[in-house]
Amino acid sequence: QSALTQPASVSGSPGQSITISCTGTSSDVGGYNYVSWYQQHPGKAPQLIIHEVSNRPSGVSNRFSGSKSGNTASLTISGLQADDEANYYCSSYASSSTLLVFGGGTKLTVL
Amino acid sequence: ELQLVESGGDFVQPGGSLRLSCAASGFIFSSYSMNWVRQAPGKGLEWLSYISRSSSATYYADSVKGRFTISRDNAKNSLYLQMNSLRAEDTAVYYCARVMGDWSYDHWGQGTLVTVSS
């Protein structure tokens, strides 16, 4: 069982927007602004797309945005494109012996 | 170009040992903390271990504590993971990743596959 809870799957049509949630506790997501999101295509390494809750690394499309409210962080992808079909993982710094925790991952299907 | 290249993955029997390496290039390796993360077949990401820039601090997931040891050699721009007492559930792709100040992992290696089976 993953420390952070994500929906197993979400789907949307090209051009639409989707949101993926990531729920933790006050010891991780709720306690720090150190939430990151990663995109992983099959057979590839994860790629950072959001850090510090809502910041995009250079080169990442502005169609990706992040936010947080309480113990839940969210990733929104607007203007869905076929290449957005991938697995998405959230992570958070955690104030425990487990420094960093990941969500179980969400499979995004672009219909 | 910044690169992280893992090596050392192999097929090993339960109870065996393996040492993974991660060769870094394209950045000042000694200026960054590093981590190991793994992904079992068809499963999600699992944080394994962290090492600070000077090796003064190391942390481990409960699942590998006492069996795995992270280390680094800044002179050789290399990160290591010594894995002992391997179990079937350790079967996974192992990634090394560079840690930023906000605990995000901005660069990952391509991964190396470890298979533990009799």
Tab-separated table of C-alpha atoms in Angstrom:
chain	number	residue	atom	x	y	z
A	1	GLN	CA	0.000	0.000	0.000
A	2	SER	CA	1.420	3.349	-1.102
A	3	ALA	CA	1.787	6.183	1.362
A	4	LEU	CA	-0.019	8.650	-0.912
A	5	THR	CA	-3.377	7.817	-2.479
A	6	GLN	CA	-4.012	8.419	-6.170
A	7	PRO	CA	-6.858	7.205	-8.380
A	8	ALA	CA	-5.783	4.140	-10.327
A	9	SER	CA	-6.950	5.583	-13.617
A	10	VAL	CA	-8.411	8.653	-15.262
A	11	SER	CA	-9.376	9.322	-18.846
A	12	GLY	CA	-10.254	12.209	-21.099
A	13	SER	CA	-10.680	13.149	-24.718
A	14	PRO	CA	-8.193	15.244	-26.695
A	15	GLY	CA	-8.547	18.909	-25.828
A	16	GLN	CA	-10.242	18.265	-22.511
A	17	SER	CA	-8.814	18.822	-19.029
A	18	ILE	CA	-8.311	16.237	-16.327
A	19	THR	CA	-7.251	16.404	-12.694
A	20	ILE	CA	-5.399	13.765	-10.711
A	21	SER	CA	-5.553	13.895	-6.930
A	22	CYS	CA	-2.899	12.842	-4.450
A	23	THR	CA	-3.981	12.476	-0.844
A	24	GLY	CA	-1.602	12.157	2.062
A	25	THR	CA	-1.467	13.328	5.663
A	26	SER	CA	-0.271	16.284	7.680
A	27	SER	CA	3.089	14.494	7.958
A	28	ASP	CA	3.727	14.669	4.240
A	29	VAL	CA	1.555	16.480	1.673
A	30	GLY	CA	-0.193	18.680	4.216
A	31	GLY	CA	2.922	19.577	6.137
A	32	TYR	CA	5.274	20.683	3.394
A	33	ASN	CA	5.219	22.368	0.009
A	34	TYR	CA	7.512	19.663	-1.314
A	35	VAL	CA	5.063	17.895	-3.603
A	36	SER	CA	6.311	16.772	-6.992
A	37	TRP	CA	4.678	15.104	-9.972
A	38	TYR	CA	6.279	12.734	-12.469
A	39	GLN	CA	5.195	11.486	-15.877
A	40	GLN	CA	6.283	8.010	-16.937
A	41	HIS	CA	5.723	6.527	-20.360
A	42	PRO	CA	5.905	2.709	-20.643
A	43	GLY	CA	9.463	1.427	-20.569
A	44	LYS	CA	10.891	4.864	-19.807
A	45	ALA	CA	12.278	6.560	-16.722
A	46	PRO	CA	10.027	8.996	-14.850
A	47	GLN	CA	10.259	12.660	-15.818
A	48	LEU	CA	9.708	15.545	-13.411
A	49	ILE	CA	6.818	17.759	-14.526
A	50	ILE	CA	5.895	19.678	-11.337
A	51	HIS	CA	7.940	20.508	-8.235
A	52	GLU	CA	7.200	22.446	-5.059
A	53	VAL	CA	3.465	21.900	-5.572
A	54	SER	CA	3.022	24.120	-8.605
A	55	ASN	CA	6.342	24.927	-10.295
A	56	ARG	CA	7.154	23.645	-13.768
A	57	PRO	CA	10.729	22.785	-14.718
A	58	SER	CA	12.100	24.458	-17.799
A	59	GLY	CA	10.791	22.780	-20.928
A	60	VAL	CA	7.601	21.382	-19.397
A	61	SER	CA	4.416	22.493	-21.119
A	62	ASN	CA	2.240	25.066	-19.338
A	63	ARG	CA	-0.653	22.665	-19.930
A	64	PHE	CA	0.556	20.968	-16.736
A	65	SER	CA	-0.293	22.692	-13.456
A	66	GLY	CA	-0.256	21.736	-9.806
A	67	SER	CA	-1.982	22.846	-6.636
A	68	LYS	CA	-2.543	21.791	-3.051
A	69	SER	CA	-5.274	22.115	-0.459
A	70	GLY	CA	-4.755	20.651	2.969
A	71	ASN	CA	-3.536	17.078	2.679
A	72	THR	CA	-4.438	16.747	-1.005
A	73	ALA	CA	-2.361	17.814	-3.972
A	74	SER	CA	-3.657	17.898	-7.525
A	75	LEU	CA	-2.220	17.764	-11.018
A	76	THR	CA	-4.269	19.275	-13.827
A	77	ILE	CA	-3.532	18.642	-17.483
A	78	SER	CA	-5.363	20.924	-19.869
A	79	GLY	CA	-5.755	20.562	-23.627
A	80	LEU	CA	-5.154	16.816	-23.477
A	81	GLN	CA	-2.933	15.429	-26.203
A	82	ALA	CA	-2.316	11.842	-27.270
A	83	ASP	CA	1.244	11.982	-25.926
A	84	ASP	CA	-0.064	12.772	-22.451
A	85	GLU	CA	-1.163	9.142	-22.174
A	86	ALA	CA	1.171	7.839	-19.465
A	87	ASN	CA	1.394	7.000	-15.777
A	88	TYR	CA	1.581	9.891	-13.337
A	89	TYR	CA	3.066	9.733	-9.857
A	90	CYS	CA	2.994	12.247	-7.035
A	91	SER	CA	5.608	12.387	-4.324
A	92	SER	CA	6.114	14.303	-1.110
A	93	TYR	CA	8.790	14.862	1.462
A	94	ALA	CA	7.763	13.127	4.688
A	95	SER	CA	8.734	13.855	8.278
A	96	SER	CA	9.513	10.290	9.181
A	97	SER	CA	12.264	7.763	8.662
A	98	THR	CA	10.861	7.414	5.152
A	99	LEU	CA	12.165	10.636	3.675
A	100	LEU	CA	10.093	10.595	0.550
A	101	VAL	CA	6.823	8.919	-0.291
A	102	PHE	CA	5.234	8.222	-3.660
A	103	GLY	CA	1.653	7.771	-4.690
A	104	GLY	CA	0.573	4.515	-6.248
A	105	GLY	CA	0.369	6.089	-9.681
A	106	THR	CA	-2.471	7.029	-12.018
A	107	LYS	CA	-2.815	5.728	-15.556
A	108	LEU	CA	-4.071	8.455	-17.874
A	109	THR	CA	-5.859	7.272	-20.988
A	110	VAL	CA	-6.507	9.740	-23.786
A	111	LEU	CA	-9.635	8.490	-25.522
B	1	GLU	CA	24.745	16.794	-21.294
B	2	LEU	CA	23.683	15.617	-17.861
B	3	GLN	CA	23.597	11.831	-17.633
B	4	LEU	CA	22.986	9.167	-15.027
B	5	VAL	CA	23.783	5.631	-16.130
B	6	GLU	CA	23.000	2.668	-13.905
B	7	SER	CA	24.695	-0.696	-14.209
B	8	GLY	CA	25.072	-3.921	-12.286
B	9	GLY	CA	21.586	-5.344	-12.595
B	10	ASP	CA	21.501	-9.099	-12.980
B	11	PHE	CA	19.698	-12.362	-12.245
B	12	VAL	CA	20.459	-13.533	-8.701
B	13	GLN	CA	19.174	-16.249	-6.398
B	14	PRO	CA	17.334	-15.462	-3.148
B	15	GLY	CA	19.781	-14.694	-0.391
B	16	GLY	CA	22.371	-13.451	-2.843
B	17	SER	CA	24.063	-10.076	-3.176
B	18	LEU	CA	24.475	-7.503	-5.903
B	19	ARG	CA	26.097	-4.082	-6.208
B	20	LEU	CA	24.521	-1.465	-8.417
B	21	SER	CA	26.428	1.520	-9.755
B	22	CYS	CA	25.288	4.850	-11.128
B	23	ALA	CA	27.770	6.860	-13.183
B	24	ALA	CA	27.090	10.586	-13.253
B	25	SER	CA	28.308	13.087	-15.826
B	26	GLY	CA	27.506	16.570	-17.041
B	27	PHE	CA	27.150	18.168	-13.609
B	28	ILE	CA	29.094	18.659	-10.379
B	29	PHE	CA	28.227	15.354	-8.750
B	30	SER	CA	29.554	16.322	-5.311
B	31	SER	CA	27.088	19.230	-5.121
B	32	TYR	CA	23.969	17.054	-5.111
B	33	SER	CA	22.327	14.538	-2.853
B	34	MET	CA	21.335	11.332	-4.605
B	35	ASN	CA	18.693	8.654	-4.249
B	36	TRP	CA	17.785	5.185	-5.360
B	37	VAL	CA	14.208	4.417	-6.383
B	38	ARG	CA	12.865	1.115	-7.645
B	39	GLN	CA	9.874	-0.090	-9.614
B	40	ALA	CA	8.673	-3.684	-9.464
B	41	PRO	CA	7.230	-5.087	-12.712
B	42	GLY	CA	3.868	-3.459	-13.395
B	43	LYS	CA	3.973	-1.579	-10.103
B	44	GLY	CA	4.579	1.965	-8.897
B	45	LEU	CA	7.658	3.813	-7.751
B	46	GLU	CA	9.206	3.053	-4.374
B	47	TRP	CA	11.771	5.316	-2.695
B	48	LEU	CA	14.653	3.237	-1.354
B	49	SER	CA	17.540	5.288	-0.109
B	50	TYR	CA	19.075	8.758	0.154
B	51	ILE	CA	22.659	9.933	0.563
B	52	SER	CA	23.766	13.498	1.187
B	53	ARG	CA	26.433	15.284	-0.813
B	54	SER	CA	29.275	14.382	1.532
B	55	SER	CA	27.866	10.993	2.579
B	56	SER	CA	27.329	12.344	6.088
B	57	ALA	CA	23.647	11.390	6.045
B	58	THR	CA	21.978	8.271	4.708
B	59	TYR	CA	18.390	7.099	4.950
B	60	TYR	CA	16.599	3.905	3.963
B	61	ALA	CA	13.080	2.651	3.399
B	62	ASP	CA	11.971	0.134	6.012
B	63	SER	CA	11.730	-2.512	3.291
B	64	VAL	CA	15.500	-2.479	2.702
B	65	LYS	CA	16.911	-1.206	5.990
B	66	GLY	CA	19.666	-3.491	7.237
B	67	ARG	CA	20.017	-5.230	3.862
B	68	PHE	CA	20.922	-2.426	1.453
B	69	THR	CA	23.729	0.138	1.786
B	70	ILE	CA	23.994	3.326	-0.231
B	71	SER	CA	27.368	4.938	-0.821
B	72	ARG	CA	29.078	7.333	-3.195
B	73	ASP	CA	32.522	8.214	-4.472
B	74	ASN	CA	32.598	11.878	-5.426
B	75	ALA	CA	36.071	11.503	-6.932
B	76	LYS	CA	34.660	8.954	-9.354
B	77	ASN	CA	31.293	10.694	-9.842
B	78	SER	CA	29.589	7.472	-8.855
B	79	LEU	CA	26.719	6.313	-6.662
B	80	TYR	CA	26.371	2.759	-5.408
B	81	LEU	CA	23.797	0.450	-3.854
B	82	GLN	CA	25.048	-2.697	-2.157
B	83	MET	CA	22.177	-5.152	-1.896
B	84	ASN	CA	22.454	-8.168	0.393
B	85	SER	CA	20.033	-10.912	1.457
B	86	LEU	CA	18.025	-10.379	-1.692
B	87	ARG	CA	14.433	-11.560	-1.817
B	88	ALA	CA	12.024	-12.277	-4.651
B	89	GLU	CA	10.179	-9.064	-3.787
B	90	ASP	CA	13.345	-7.068	-4.558
B	91	THR	CA	12.847	-7.863	-8.238
B	92	ALA	CA	12.533	-4.472	-9.910
B	93	VAL	CA	14.063	-1.857	-12.132
B	94	TYR	CA	16.372	0.256	-10.000
B	95	TYR	CA	16.804	3.936	-10.811
B	96	CYS	CA	19.280	6.458	-9.478
B	97	ALA	CA	18.028	10.025	-9.348
B	98	ARG	CA	19.462	13.441	-8.556
B	99	VAL	CA	17.821	15.216	-5.633
B	100	MET	CA	17.049	18.913	-5.748
B	101	GLY	CA	16.692	21.169	-2.713
B	102	ASP	CA	12.926	20.819	-2.775
B	103	TRP	CA	13.148	17.016	-2.668
B	104	SER	CA	12.182	16.647	-6.308
B	105	TYR	CA	14.142	14.332	-8.583
B	106	ASP	CA	15.039	16.339	-11.654
B	107	HIS	CA	17.123	13.754	-13.470
B	108	TRP	CA	16.839	9.972	-13.540
B	109	GLY	CA	18.932	7.220	-15.025
B	110	GLN	CA	17.489	4.725	-17.493
B	111	GLY	CA	17.296	2.025	-14.817
B	112	THR	CA	18.871	-1.383	-14.347
B	113	LEU	CA	16.883	-4.591	-13.880
B	114	VAL	CA	17.421	-6.820	-10.872
B	115	THR	CA	15.724	-10.218	-10.933
B	116	VAL	CA	15.729	-12.359	-7.803
B	117	SER	CA	14.581	-15.900	-8.448
B	118	SER	CA	15.532	-19.480	-7.821
